[in-house]
C-alpha atoms as an extended CHARMM CRD file, in Angstrom:
* protein
*
        78  EXT
         1         1  UNK       CA             -0.2850000000        0.2600000000       -0.0880000000  PROA      1               0.0000000000
         2         2  UNK       CA              1.3030000000        3.3970000000       -1.0910000000  PROA      2               0.0000000000
         3         3  UNK       CA              1.4800000000        6.4970000000        1.3980000000  PROA      3               0.0000000000
         4         4  UNK       CA             -0.9780000000        8.1170000000       -1.1870000000  PROA      4               0.0000000000
         5         5  UNK       CA             -3.5050000000        5.3040000000       -1.1390000000  PROA      5               0.0000000000
         6         6  UNK       CA             -3.0010000000        4.9810000000        2.7980000000  PROA      6               0.0000000000
         7         7  UNK       CA             -3.7970000000        8.7940000000        3.0100000000  PROA      7               0.0000000000
         8         8  UNK       CA             -6.6030000000        8.3170000000        0.4110000000  PROA      8               0.0000000000
         9         9  UNK       CA             -7.9030000000        5.6490000000        2.6730000000  PROA      9               0.0000000000
        10        10  UNK       CA             -7.7040000000        7.7370000000        6.3020000000  PROA      10              0.0000000000
        11        11  UNK       CA             -9.9840000000       10.2790000000        3.7790000000  PROA      11              0.0000000000
        12        12  UNK       CA            -12.3540000000        8.1000000000        3.2960000000  PROA      12              0.0000000000
        13        13  UNK       CA            -12.6230000000        7.3910000000        6.8350000000  PROA      13              0.0000000000
        14        14  UNK       CA            -13.1570000000       10.5820000000        7.9790000000  PROA      14              0.0000000000
        15        15  UNK       CA            -16.0670000000       11.2360000000        5.0580000000  PROA      15              0.0000000000
        16        16  UNK       CA            -18.0340000000        8.2680000000        6.0650000000  PROA      16              0.0000000000
        17        17  UNK       CA            -17.6920000000        9.5170000000        9.6700000000  PROA      17              0.0000000000
        18        18  UNK       CA            -19.1750000000       12.6120000000        8.8310000000  PROA      18              0.0000000000
        19        19  UNK       CA            -21.7490000000       11.9670000000        6.5480000000  PROA      19              0.0000000000
        20        20  UNK       CA            -23.8550000000       10.4300000000        9.4800000000  PROA      20              0.0000000000
        21        21  UNK       CA            -23.6270000000       13.4140000000       11.1710000000  PROA      21              0.0000000000
        22        22  UNK       CA            -24.6210000000       15.9700000000        8.6130000000  PROA      22              0.0000000000
        23        23  UNK       CA            -27.1580000000       13.1190000000        7.0730000000  PROA      23              0.0000000000
        24        24  UNK       CA            -29.1240000000       13.1490000000       11.2230000000  PROA      24              0.0000000000
        25        25  UNK       CA            -28.4060000000       17.2940000000       11.3980000000  PROA      25              0.0000000000
        26        26  UNK       CA            -30.3750000000       18.1810000000        8.0670000000  PROA      26              0.0000000000
        27        27  UNK       CA            -32.9400000000       15.4720000000        8.0690000000  PROA      27              0.0000000000
        28        28  UNK       CA            -35.4580000000       17.0520000000       10.0210000000  PROA      28              0.0000000000
        29        29  UNK       CA            -34.7700000000       14.8260000000       13.2310000000  PROA      29              0.0000000000
        30        30  UNK       CA            -34.2850000000       17.7280000000       15.7930000000  PROA      30              0.0000000000
        31        31  UNK       CA            -36.7000000000       20.6530000000       15.7010000000  PROA      31              0.0000000000
        32        32  UNK       CA            -34.7860000000       23.4520000000       17.0110000000  PROA      32              0.0000000000
        33        33  UNK       CA            -35.8580000000       27.1600000000       17.2300000000  PROA      33              0.0000000000
        34        34  UNK       CA            -34.1430000000       30.8000000000       17.5910000000  PROA      34              0.0000000000
        35        35  UNK       CA            -30.4420000000       31.1830000000       18.4950000000  PROA      35              0.0000000000
        36        36  UNK       CA            -30.3240000000       26.4990000000       18.7170000000  PROA      36              0.0000000000
        37        37  UNK       CA            -31.3320000000       26.3750000000       15.4960000000  PROA      37              0.0000000000
        38        38  UNK       CA            -29.5680000000       29.3320000000       13.8990000000  PROA      38              0.0000000000
        39        39  UNK       CA            -26.0430000000       27.0120000000       15.6810000000  PROA      39              0.0000000000
        40        40  UNK       CA            -27.2690000000       24.3580000000       14.3390000000  PROA      40              0.0000000000
        41        41  UNK       CA            -26.9700000000       25.5070000000       11.2810000000  PROA      41              0.0000000000
        42        42  UNK       CA            -23.5490000000       26.8190000000       11.4170000000  PROA      42              0.0000000000
        43        43  UNK       CA            -22.8370000000       23.2390000000       12.8270000000  PROA      43              0.0000000000
        44        44  UNK       CA            -23.7280000000       21.4510000000        9.6970000000  PROA      44              0.0000000000
        45        45  UNK       CA            -22.3190000000       24.4580000000        6.8130000000  PROA      45              0.0000000000
        46        46  UNK       CA            -19.1490000000       24.0380000000        9.2670000000  PROA      46              0.0000000000
        47        47  UNK       CA            -19.0780000000       19.9030000000        9.0410000000  PROA      47              0.0000000000
        48        48  UNK       CA            -19.7780000000       20.8780000000        5.0920000000  PROA      48              0.0000000000
        49        49  UNK       CA            -17.0430000000       22.9600000000        5.0020000000  PROA      49              0.0000000000
        50        50  UNK       CA            -14.8880000000       20.0850000000        6.1190000000  PROA      50              0.0000000000
        51        51  UNK       CA            -15.8250000000       17.1010000000        4.4450000000  PROA      51              0.0000000000
        52        52  UNK       CA            -15.7360000000       19.2940000000        1.4720000000  PROA      52              0.0000000000
        53        53  UNK       CA            -11.9920000000       19.7880000000        2.1340000000  PROA      53              0.0000000000
        54        54  UNK       CA            -11.6680000000       16.4960000000        2.9770000000  PROA      54              0.0000000000
        55        55  UNK       CA            -13.1110000000       15.5180000000       -0.2510000000  PROA      55              0.0000000000
        56        56  UNK       CA            -10.8300000000       18.8440000000       -2.3510000000  PROA      56              0.0000000000
        57        57  UNK       CA             -7.0490000000       16.6990000000       -0.3260000000  PROA      57              0.0000000000
        58        58  UNK       CA             -8.3360000000       12.7990000000       -2.3750000000  PROA      58              0.0000000000
        59        59  UNK       CA             -8.7740000000       15.2950000000       -5.3880000000  PROA      59              0.0000000000
        60        60  UNK       CA             -5.1060000000       16.7020000000       -5.9790000000  PROA      60              0.0000000000
        61        61  UNK       CA             -3.1520000000       14.5190000000       -8.7390000000  PROA      61              0.0000000000
        62        62  UNK       CA              0.4140000000       16.6280000000       -6.7190000000  PROA      62              0.0000000000
        63        63  UNK       CA             -0.5150000000       14.9900000000       -3.0370000000  PROA      63              0.0000000000
        64        64  UNK       CA              1.5530000000       11.4390000000       -3.8520000000  PROA      64              0.0000000000
        65        65  UNK       CA              4.4140000000       13.7880000000       -4.7390000000  PROA      65              0.0000000000
        66        66  UNK       CA              4.4020000000       16.3170000000       -2.2270000000  PROA      66              0.0000000000
        67        67  UNK       CA              3.8050000000       13.2940000000        0.9650000000  PROA      67              0.0000000000
        68        68  UNK       CA              6.9430000000       11.4090000000       -0.8910000000  PROA      68              0.0000000000
        69        69  UNK       CA              8.7440000000       14.9400000000       -0.4960000000  PROA      69              0.0000000000
        70        70  UNK       CA              8.0950000000       15.0870000000        2.8090000000  PROA      70              0.0000000000
        71        71  UNK       CA              8.9100000000       11.9070000000        3.9540000000  PROA      71              0.0000000000
        72        72  UNK       CA             12.6890000000       12.5920000000        1.5560000000  PROA      72              0.0000000000
        73        73  UNK       CA             13.1930000000       15.9760000000        3.6010000000  PROA      73              0.0000000000
        74        74  UNK       CA             11.7330000000       14.8290000000        7.3130000000  PROA      74              0.0000000000
        75        75  UNK       CA             14.3050000000       11.6390000000        6.7510000000  PROA      75              0.0000000000
        76        76  UNK       CA             17.0050000000       13.4460000000        5.7080000000  PROA      76              0.0000000000
        77        77  UNK       CA             16.7180000000       15.8310000000        9.0350000000  PROA      77              0.0000000000
        78        78  UNK       CA             18.2440000000       13.0880000000       11.3020000000  PROA      78              0.0000000000
């Protein structure tokens, strides 16, 4: 398994953790009003932003090379 595939697996696991939270909070199961509703919408918005960031990290074509160079640089310091 390459570093990139391991990193992708970790990202997919984090995304899989976020999806049920987003679904739960957007399903209408919770009936919130006033300030609590505003905070919940902000919370869901932040969860969606985090999920989008994780997805974008998986699709970067330069990721594999970037990780490899960081590991090489870290090993050179030792």
